Amino acid sequence: MSRSLKIIVGLAGALVVLIAGLAFAIPHLVNVDSYRGKIVERAEASLGRKVAIGQIRLSLLPPALKMEKVAVGEDPAFGSGDFARVDDVLVRVALLPLLGGSLDVSVVEAVHPYVALIKNAKGDWNIDSLAQRKASPGAAAGGAASGAPAIGIAKLRLTDGTITLDDRDKTKPSHQAFDKVNLTLENLAPDKAFDFLVSVKIGKGTLEGSGTGGPLKPSSSPGTPPSLPLQAHIKMADLDLATLAPPPATARGQLTGAVDIKSDGADATIDGTVKIEKLQASAKGRPAAVPVTADFKTAYTPATDVLTLKNVIVKVGSAQGQINGVVNRKNPAANHITMHADSAALVEIAKLLPAIGVALPNNSSFSSGVLTNSGDFRGSFEPLNGQSSINVQNAKLNGFSVTEKVSAVAKLAGLSIGRNTEIQKLKANATFVNGTATFTGIELIVPGLTVTGSGTMSPDGQLNLRMNAVLTGGGGAKVLSLLAGSKGVPFIIRGTAQN
């Protein structure tokens, strides 16, 4: 090795030793814990909440501040605990500005953070005040100084977090917890838009989202929350419906699909396509054997908690129906939903009936026929209130025979008695009042027999129908009709639809 090369190698080795020595020595020589007050001050100015930070240490590889026991205080209107907390936070900073007395944050990483979201009985959230400040000069909400500049963060990364959601509604309070929350925000700074990535593990399913949010707009008037413009694309895979809705949730099923959200901070459009497998929409029902898909265009106003169903197309196999209307969570009396299906295949529709708690008699099934249905429902959906009508044409019901139920008369009339029922027409109108259905205009036409009537069905499915049968065939049927008179034979149906 030449003398010059030895000198170069020696200088390089000395430089490495020097840098390594400084890397281990500077953290002990620089008291970064003295910056705690400045960091707390600037964080409080950005958040408008009390902020507490434990010990702060310096690491040079890479240059970062390690903070312990970080907590953000709750809005006093919601309690005195922590809104958010994390045991350890890594704040990557530029070294030279730090040594010069200034703070330049590039990345903030928090592992196992905890965030508590609360909505009170008025519909206000504990996050609404984050962008607001006290009216008094020189102070921010919660006591933070407003003169300190707010912190800009190039990247904020939260890993393996927990979010709790408490709804303090007076009639239906609920608590939900979501684990395995991962969130990345980029270009996070006041008065600027930011990019985000989020993923949540919910039961056996996942929810992933990406998009752009902000800038956060302060409240325009007292008593109203700040607004956050948002554009997001959300993907869902194998999510259990029961884990998404506040308990007690009656609907279950595996949800997969994609949703696009666009919001100006005040109003949002929510459009997408989803598929639900093993749907069970009623506590009395059982999982459907076929998937249900929905293409939807909706609008949502957070301030009023009103969801407008602009156009929702629900499909079961080749059958489909349309739903429109308004759902008002704050004022259920203002709910209004309309439904319509035109010539939908009964073979497909029948596969969904078990999911809504409807069982055909004797476990029978449709092998043909079409259904035209309309519904108009207002007010609370639990119990149901509104009107509905059905019209079934040219259907075959396998495993249940109407003539078998009146076999004695059918034999005398010469009607064929089998295990199935050929339905030429079935019509009925229903009015629902607090879950009780009143049926009018019932008309069932099968070969050789016409049945008409009216009656009621209780919320638990108990039937009380007054019916009338008229034989329409020739031969013995004509003789029996003459004996019974033109008014036919009256009879009563009691029990449940299953029997």
Coordinates of C-alpha atoms in Angstrom, one line a residue:
M1 CA 0.0 0.0 0.0
S2 CA 1.4 3.4 -1.0
R3 CA 2.1 6.0 1.7
S4 CA -0.5 8.4 0.2
L5 CA -3.2 5.7 0.3
K6 CA -2.3 4.8 3.9
I7 CA -2.7 8.5 4.8
I8 CA -6.1 8.6 3.1
V9 CA -7.3 5.4 4.8
G10 CA -6.0 6.6 8.1
L11 CA -7.8 10.0 7.8
A12 CA -11.0 8.2 6.8
G13 CA -10.8 5.8 9.7
A14 CA -10.1 8.7 12.1
L15 CA -13.1 10.6 10.7
V16 CA -15.4 7.6 11.2
V17 CA -14.2 7.2 14.8
L18 CA -14.7 11.0 15.3
I19 CA -18.3 10.9 13.9
A20 CA -19.1 7.8 15.9
G21 CA -17.7 9.4 19.0
L22 CA -19.8 12.6 18.4
A23 CA -22.9 10.5 17.7
F24 CA -22.6 8.9 21.1
A25 CA -21.3 12.0 23.0
I26 CA -23.6 14.7 21.7
P27 CA -26.8 13.2 23.2
H28 CA -25.2 13.3 26.6
L29 CA -23.8 16.8 26.1
V30 CA -26.9 18.4 24.6
N31 CA -29.8 18.8 27.1
V32 CA -32.7 18.4 24.7
D33 CA -35.1 18.1 27.6
S34 CA -34.7 21.8 27.9
Y35 CA -36.7 22.1 24.7
R36 CA -39.8 20.5 26.3
G37 CA -41.4 23.8 27.2
K38 CA -41.0 25.1 23.6
I39 CA -42.4 21.8 22.1
V40 CA -45.3 21.8 24.5
E41 CA -46.0 25.5 23.8
R42 CA -46.1 25.0 20.0
A43 CA -48.1 21.8 20.2
E44 CA -50.7 23.5 22.4
A45 CA -50.8 26.4 19.9
S46 CA -51.5 23.9 17.0
L47 CA -54.1 21.8 18.9
G48 CA -55.8 24.2 21.2
R49 CA -55.5 21.6 24.0
K50 CA -53.4 21.0 27.0
V51 CA -50.4 18.9 26.1
A52 CA -48.1 16.9 28.5
I53 CA -44.7 15.4 27.6
G54 CA -42.5 13.3 29.8
Q55 CA -38.7 13.0 29.3
I56 CA -37.2 14.0 26.0
R57 CA -34.0 12.4 24.7
L58 CA -31.8 13.0 21.6
S59 CA -30.7 10.3 19.1
L60 CA -28.4 11.1 16.2
L61 CA -28.8 7.9 14.2
P62 CA -31.1 9.1 12.7
P63 CA -31.4 12.6 14.2
A64 CA -34.5 12.4 16.4
L65 CA -36.1 13.4 19.6
K66 CA -37.6 10.5 21.7
M67 CA -40.5 11.7 23.8
E68 CA -42.1 9.6 26.6
K69 CA -45.6 9.7 28.0
V70 CA -47.2 12.1 25.5
A71 CA -50.8 13.1 26.2
V72 CA -53.3 15.5 24.7
G73 CA -56.0 16.7 27.0
E74 CA -59.7 16.3 26.5
D75 CA -62.1 19.1 25.7
P76 CA -63.3 20.3 29.1
A77 CA -66.9 20.1 27.8
F78 CA -66.5 16.3 27.4
G79 CA -64.6 15.5 30.6
S80 CA -61.2 15.8 32.3
G81 CA -59.3 12.8 30.9
D82 CA -57.0 12.4 27.9
F83 CA -58.3 12.8 24.3
A84 CA -55.1 11.0 23.0
R85 CA -52.1 9.5 24.6
V86 CA -49.0 7.4 23.5
D87 CA -46.2 6.0 25.6
D88 CA -43.4 6.7 23.1
V89 CA -43.1 9.2 20.3
L90 CA -40.1 9.5 17.9
V91 CA -39.7 13.0 16.3
R92 CA -37.2 13.1 13.6
V93 CA -35.6 16.6 13.3
A94 CA -32.9 18.4 11.3
L95 CA -29.8 18.3 13.5
L96 CA -28.1 21.6 12.6
P97 CA -31.2 23.8 13.2
L98 CA -31.7 21.9 16.5
L99 CA -28.2 22.7 17.6
G100 CA -28.8 26.3 16.6
G101 CA -31.9 26.5 18.8
S102 CA -34.7 26.0 16.3
L103 CA -37.0 23.0 15.6
D104 CA -37.5 21.6 12.1
V105 CA -39.7 18.5 12.2
S106 CA -39.6 16.0 9.3
V107 CA -41.3 12.9 10.7
V108 CA -43.3 12.0 13.8
E109 CA -43.8 8.4 14.6
A110 CA -46.1 7.0 17.4
V111 CA -46.5 3.4 18.2
H112 CA -49.6 2.1 20.0
P113 CA -51.4 5.5 20.2
Y114 CA -54.8 5.7 21.8
V115 CA -57.5 8.2 20.7
A116 CA -61.0 8.6 22.4
L117 CA -63.7 10.0 20.1
I118 CA -66.9 11.2 21.9
K119 CA -70.2 12.5 20.5
N120 CA -72.5 14.1 23.1
A121 CA -76.3 14.0 23.2
K122 CA -76.4 17.3 21.1
G123 CA -74.5 15.7 18.3
D124 CA -71.2 17.6 19.0
W125 CA -67.9 15.8 18.8
N126 CA -64.9 16.3 21.1
I127 CA -62.7 16.9 18.0
D128 CA -64.8 19.9 17.0
S129 CA -62.9 22.3 19.2
L130 CA -59.4 21.3 17.9
A131 CA -59.3 24.1 15.4
Q132 CA -60.8 26.7 17.6
R133 CA -59.2 29.3 19.9
K134 CA -60.2 31.3 22.9
A135 CA -61.5 34.7 22.2
S136 CA -59.2 36.2 24.8
P137 CA -55.9 37.6 23.4
G138 CA -52.7 35.8 24.1
A139 CA -54.2 32.4 24.9
A140 CA -55.5 29.4 23.0
A141 CA -58.2 27.1 24.0
G142 CA -57.2 25.1 27.0
G143 CA -54.6 27.6 28.1
A144 CA -52.0 27.4 25.3
A145 CA -50.2 30.5 24.2
S146 CA -51.4 31.7 20.9
G147 CA -48.2 33.7 20.1
A148 CA -46.1 30.6 19.4
P149 CA -45.9 29.4 15.7
A150 CA -47.6 26.2 14.9
I151 CA -45.6 23.1 14.0
G152 CA -45.5 21.9 10.4
I153 CA -44.8 18.1 10.0
A154 CA -43.7 16.5 6.8
K155 CA -44.9 13.1 7.8
L156 CA -47.0 11.8 10.8
R157 CA -47.1 8.1 11.2
L158 CA -49.4 6.3 13.8
T159 CA -48.9 2.5 14.0
D160 CA -51.0 -0.2 15.7
G161 CA -53.3 2.3 17.4
T162 CA -56.6 2.1 19.2
I163 CA -59.6 4.3 18.6
T164 CA -62.7 4.2 20.9
L165 CA -66.0 5.8 19.8
D166 CA -68.6 6.7 22.5
D167 CA -72.0 8.0 21.4
R168 CA -73.7 9.6 24.4
D169 CA -77.1 9.6 22.8
K170 CA -79.8 9.7 25.5
T171 CA -81.9 7.0 24.0
K172 CA -79.2 4.7 22.5
P173 CA -75.8 5.3 24.0
S174 CA -73.1 3.0 22.6
H175 CA -69.4 2.2 22.8
Q176 CA -67.1 0.9 20.1
A177 CA -63.4 0.1 19.9
F178 CA -61.3 -0.3 16.8
D179 CA -57.8 -1.8 17.1
K180 CA -54.9 -2.2 14.7
V181 CA -55.3 1.3 13.3
N182 CA -52.5 2.6 11.1
L183 CA -52.4 6.1 9.8
T184 CA -50.0 8.2 7.8
L185 CA -50.4 11.9 7.1
E186 CA -48.0 13.9 4.9
N187 CA -47.5 17.6 4.5
L188 CA -49.4 18.4 7.7
A189 CA -49.4 22.1 8.4
P190 CA -51.9 24.8 9.3
D191 CA -53.9 26.2 6.3
K192 CA -52.7 23.5 4.0
A193 CA -54.1 20.3 2.5
F194 CA -52.5 17.0 3.5
D195 CA -52.4 13.5 2.0
F196 CA -53.3 10.4 4.1
L197 CA -53.2 6.6 4.1
V198 CA -55.2 4.7 6.7
S199 CA -55.8 1.0 7.4
V200 CA -57.9 -0.6 10.1
K201 CA -58.2 -4.2 11.1
I202 CA -61.8 -4.8 12.1
G203 CA -62.5 -8.4 13.3
K204 CA -61.4 -10.6 10.4
G205 CA -61.9 -7.8 7.9
T206 CA -59.9 -4.8 6.8
L207 CA -60.7 -1.2 5.8
E208 CA -58.1 0.8 3.8
G209 CA -58.3 4.4 2.6
S210 CA -56.3 7.1 0.8
G211 CA -56.9 10.6 -0.3
T212 CA -56.5 14.3 0.5
G213 CA -57.9 16.3 3.4
G214 CA -57.9 19.9 4.6
P215 CA -57.1 22.5 5.2
L216 CA -59.1 22.5 8.4
K217 CA -61.4 25.5 8.4
P218 CA -62.2 27.1 11.8
S219 CA -65.8 27.5 12.8
S220 CA -67.6 30.3 11.0
S221 CA -70.0 31.0 14.0
P222 CA -70.1 30.1 17.7
G223 CA -71.5 26.7 18.4
T224 CA -70.6 25.2 15.0
P225 CA -67.7 22.8 14.5
P226 CA -64.8 23.4 12.2
S227 CA -65.0 21.8 8.8
L228 CA -62.6 19.5 7.0
P229 CA -62.7 19.2 3.1
L230 CA -62.0 15.6 2.1
Q231 CA -61.5 13.5 -1.0
A232 CA -61.0 9.8 -0.2
H233 CA -61.2 6.3 -1.7
I234 CA -62.1 3.6 0.7
K235 CA -61.7 -0.2 0.2
M236 CA -63.4 -2.7 2.5
A237 CA -62.8 -6.5 2.6
D238 CA -64.7 -9.0 4.7
L239 CA -66.0 -6.5 7.2
D240 CA -68.7 -7.8 9.6
L241 CA -71.7 -5.3 9.4
A242 CA -72.3 -5.9 13.1
T243 CA -68.8 -4.3 14.0
L244 CA -69.5 -1.2 11.9
A245 CA -72.9 -0.2 13.5
P246 CA -73.3 0.8 17.1
P247 CA -74.5 -2.0 19.4
P248 CA -76.9 -3.6 19.6
A249 CA -76.6 -4.2 15.9
T250 CA -79.2 -6.4 14.2
A251 CA -77.7 -6.6 10.8
R252 CA -74.8 -9.0 10.1
G253 CA -72.9 -10.1 7.0
Q254 CA -69.5 -9.9 5.3
L255 CA -69.1 -6.5 3.5
T256 CA -66.7 -6.0 0.6
G257 CA -66.5 -3.0 -1.7
A258 CA -65.2 0.4 -2.6
V259 CA -66.5 3.9 -1.7
D260 CA -65.6 7.4 -2.9
I261 CA -66.1 10.3 -0.6
K262 CA -66.0 14.0 -1.7
S263 CA -66.7 16.7 0.9
D264 CA -66.3 20.5 0.9
G265 CA -66.3 20.4 4.7
A266 CA -70.1 21.0 5.0
D267 CA -71.7 18.5 2.7
A268 CA -70.4 15.2 1.3
T269 CA -71.2 12.9 -1.6
I270 CA -70.7 9.1 -0.9
D271 CA -70.8 6.9 -3.9
G272 CA -69.8 3.3 -4.4
T273 CA -70.4 -0.4 -4.9
V274 CA -70.6 -3.0 -2.1
K275 CA -71.3 -6.7 -1.8
I276 CA -72.7 -8.3 1.3
E277 CA -72.4 -12.1 1.7
K278 CA -74.3 -14.1 4.4
L279 CA -76.6 -11.1 5.0
Q280 CA -78.8 -11.4 8.1
A281 CA -80.9 -8.2 8.4
S282 CA -83.2 -9.4 11.2
A283 CA -82.6 -10.9 14.7
K284 CA -85.1 -13.5 13.7
G285 CA -83.6 -14.3 10.4
R286 CA -80.7 -16.5 9.2
P287 CA -77.9 -15.8 6.8
A288 CA -78.9 -15.5 3.2
A289 CA -77.5 -18.1 0.8
V290 CA -76.8 -15.6 -2.0
P291 CA -74.9 -12.3 -2.0
V292 CA -76.5 -8.9 -2.1
T293 CA -74.9 -6.1 -4.1
A294 CA -75.7 -2.4 -4.0
D295 CA -74.7 0.5 -6.3
F296 CA -75.3 3.7 -4.5
K297 CA -75.2 7.5 -4.8
T298 CA -75.8 9.3 -1.6
A299 CA -75.2 12.7 0.1
Y300 CA -74.5 13.3 3.8
T301 CA -74.6 16.5 5.9
P302 CA -72.7 16.0 9.2
A303 CA -74.1 19.1 10.9
T304 CA -77.7 17.8 10.6
D305 CA -76.8 14.0 10.5
V306 CA -79.0 13.6 7.4
L307 CA -78.2 10.9 4.8
T308 CA -79.9 11.4 1.4
L309 CA -80.3 8.2 -0.7
K310 CA -80.2 9.7 -4.2
N311 CA -80.2 6.4 -6.0
V312 CA -79.6 2.9 -4.5
I313 CA -79.8 -0.1 -6.7
V314 CA -80.0 -3.4 -4.8
K315 CA -79.4 -6.6 -6.7
V316 CA -80.0 -10.3 -5.7
G317 CA -78.9 -12.4 -8.7
S318 CA -80.9 -11.2 -11.7
A319 CA -83.5 -9.4 -9.6
Q320 CA -83.1 -5.8 -8.6
G321 CA -84.9 -3.0 -6.8
Q322 CA -84.4 0.7 -6.2
I323 CA -84.4 2.6 -2.9
N324 CA -84.6 6.4 -2.5
G325 CA -85.2 8.7 0.4
V326 CA -83.9 10.5 3.5
V327 CA -82.6 9.1 6.8
N328 CA -82.4 11.6 9.6
R329 CA -80.6 10.3 12.7
K330 CA -81.3 13.4 14.8
N331 CA -85.0 13.4 14.0
P332 CA -86.2 9.9 13.0
A333 CA -89.7 11.3 12.5
A334 CA -88.4 13.0 9.3
N335 CA -87.3 9.7 7.8
H336 CA -88.8 8.9 4.4
I337 CA -87.8 5.9 2.3
T338 CA -89.4 4.7 -1.0
M339 CA -88.7 1.3 -2.6
H340 CA -89.7 -0.2 -5.9
A341 CA -89.0 -3.4 -7.8
D342 CA -90.5 -4.2 -11.2
S343 CA -90.9 -7.8 -12.4
A344 CA -88.1 -9.1 -10.2
A345 CA -87.5 -12.8 -10.4
L346 CA -89.1 -14.6 -7.4
V347 CA -86.5 -17.3 -7.6
E348 CA -83.9 -14.8 -6.6
I349 CA -86.0 -12.7 -4.2
A350 CA -87.0 -15.8 -2.2
K351 CA -83.3 -16.6 -1.5
L352 CA -83.1 -13.3 0.5
L353 CA -86.3 -13.8 2.5
P354 CA -84.6 -15.8 5.4
A355 CA -82.2 -12.9 5.9
I356 CA -85.1 -10.6 6.8
G357 CA -86.8 -13.1 9.0
V358 CA -89.5 -14.2 6.5
A359 CA -90.0 -18.0 6.1
L360 CA -92.2 -19.5 3.4
P361 CA -94.7 -22.1 4.6
N362 CA -93.4 -25.6 5.0
N363 CA -90.0 -24.5 3.9
S364 CA -91.3 -24.2 0.4
S365 CA -89.5 -22.3 -2.4
F366 CA -90.3 -20.5 -5.7
S367 CA -89.2 -22.0 -9.0
S368 CA -90.7 -19.3 -11.2
G369 CA -92.7 -16.1 -11.2
V370 CA -92.1 -12.3 -11.0
L371 CA -92.7 -9.7 -8.3
T372 CA -93.6 -6.1 -8.6
N373 CA -93.4 -4.3 -5.3
S374 CA -93.6 -0.7 -4.0
G375 CA -93.2 0.7 -0.6
D376 CA -93.3 4.1 1.1
F377 CA -92.1 4.3 4.7
R378 CA -92.0 7.3 7.0
G379 CA -90.8 8.0 10.5
S380 CA -89.1 5.4 12.7
F381 CA -88.1 2.2 11.0
E382 CA -88.1 0.3 14.3
P383 CA -91.0 -0.4 14.5
L384 CA -92.0 0.0 10.9
N385 CA -94.5 2.6 9.7
G386 CA -95.7 3.0 6.1
Q387 CA -97.4 1.4 3.1
S388 CA -96.5 -1.4 0.7
S389 CA -98.0 -3.4 -2.1
I390 CA -97.1 -6.6 -3.9
N391 CA -98.1 -8.2 -7.2
V392 CA -97.0 -11.7 -8.0
Q393 CA -97.6 -13.2 -11.5
N394 CA -97.2 -16.7 -12.9
A395 CA -95.4 -18.2 -10.0
K396 CA -94.8 -21.8 -8.9
L397 CA -94.4 -22.5 -5.2
N398 CA -92.8 -25.9 -4.6
G399 CA -93.4 -27.8 -1.4
F400 CA -96.7 -26.1 -0.4
S401 CA -100.2 -26.9 -1.8
V402 CA -103.1 -24.6 -1.3
T403 CA -105.6 -27.2 -2.5
E404 CA -104.1 -29.7 -0.1
K405 CA -105.1 -27.4 2.8
V406 CA -108.7 -27.7 1.5
S407 CA -108.4 -31.2 0.1
A408 CA -111.9 -32.3 1.1
V409 CA -113.5 -29.5 -0.9
A410 CA -110.9 -29.8 -3.7
K411 CA -111.7 -33.4 -4.2
L412 CA -115.4 -32.7 -4.5
A413 CA -114.7 -29.9 -6.9
G414 CA -112.5 -32.1 -9.0
L415 CA -109.4 -29.9 -8.4
S416 CA -105.9 -31.4 -8.8
I417 CA -104.2 -32.0 -5.5
G418 CA -100.4 -32.0 -5.5
R419 CA -97.5 -30.9 -3.5
N420 CA -97.0 -27.6 -5.3
T421 CA -99.1 -24.5 -6.0
E422 CA -99.4 -22.7 -9.3
I423 CA -100.0 -19.1 -8.6
Q424 CA -101.6 -17.2 -11.5
K425 CA -101.8 -14.0 -9.4
L426 CA -101.3 -12.8 -5.9
K427 CA -101.9 -9.2 -4.8
A428 CA -102.1 -7.4 -1.5
N429 CA -101.7 -4.0 0.1
A430 CA -100.2 -3.5 3.5
T431 CA -100.2 -0.6 6.0
F432 CA -97.7 -0.7 8.8
V433 CA -98.4 1.2 12.1
N434 CA -95.8 0.7 14.8
G435 CA -94.9 -2.7 13.4
T436 CA -98.4 -4.0 13.0
A437 CA -99.4 -4.7 9.4
T438 CA -103.0 -4.4 8.1
F439 CA -103.6 -6.2 4.9
T440 CA -106.3 -5.2 2.4
G441 CA -107.1 -6.2 -1.1
I442 CA -105.7 -9.7 -0.8
E443 CA -106.3 -11.7 -3.9
L444 CA -104.9 -15.1 -4.7
I445 CA -105.8 -16.9 -8.0
V446 CA -104.7 -20.5 -8.5
P447 CA -106.2 -23.0 -11.0
G448 CA -109.8 -23.6 -10.1
L449 CA -109.8 -21.4 -7.0
T450 CA -109.8 -17.6 -6.1
V451 CA -109.2 -16.5 -2.5
T452 CA -109.7 -12.9 -1.3
G453 CA -109.6 -11.3 2.1
S454 CA -108.0 -8.9 4.6
G455 CA -106.6 -9.0 8.1
T456 CA -103.6 -8.2 10.3
M457 CA -100.2 -9.4 11.3
S458 CA -98.6 -8.5 14.6
P459 CA -95.0 -7.4 15.0
D460 CA -94.1 -10.9 16.1
G461 CA -95.6 -12.5 12.9
Q462 CA -99.0 -13.6 14.3
L463 CA -101.6 -13.7 11.5
N464 CA -105.3 -12.9 11.8
L465 CA -106.8 -13.1 8.3
R466 CA -110.5 -13.3 7.2
M467 CA -110.6 -14.9 3.9
N468 CA -113.1 -16.1 1.3
A469 CA -112.7 -18.9 -1.3
V470 CA -114.6 -19.1 -4.5
L471 CA -114.3 -22.2 -6.7
T472 CA -113.9 -21.3 -10.4
G473 CA -113.5 -24.6 -12.1
G474 CA -116.2 -26.6 -14.0
G475 CA -118.0 -29.8 -13.0
G476 CA -118.1 -30.4 -9.2
A477 CA -116.6 -27.0 -8.6
K478 CA -119.6 -25.4 -10.3
V479 CA -122.0 -27.4 -8.3
L480 CA -120.3 -26.6 -5.0
S481 CA -120.3 -22.9 -6.0
L482 CA -124.0 -23.0 -6.5
L483 CA -124.5 -24.7 -3.2
A484 CA -122.2 -22.3 -1.3
G485 CA -123.7 -19.3 -3.1
S486 CA -122.0 -16.7 -5.2
K487 CA -120.3 -15.3 -2.1
G488 CA -118.1 -18.3 -1.7
V489 CA -116.8 -20.1 1.4
P490 CA -115.4 -17.9 4.3
F491 CA -112.6 -19.1 6.5
I492 CA -110.0 -17.7 9.0
I493 CA -106.2 -18.0 9.0
R494 CA -104.4 -17.7 12.3
G495 CA -101.0 -18.6 13.4
T496 CA -97.7 -17.6 11.7
A497 CA -96.6 -17.5 8.0
Q498 CA -94.5 -20.6 8.7
N499 CA -97.5 -22.8 9.2

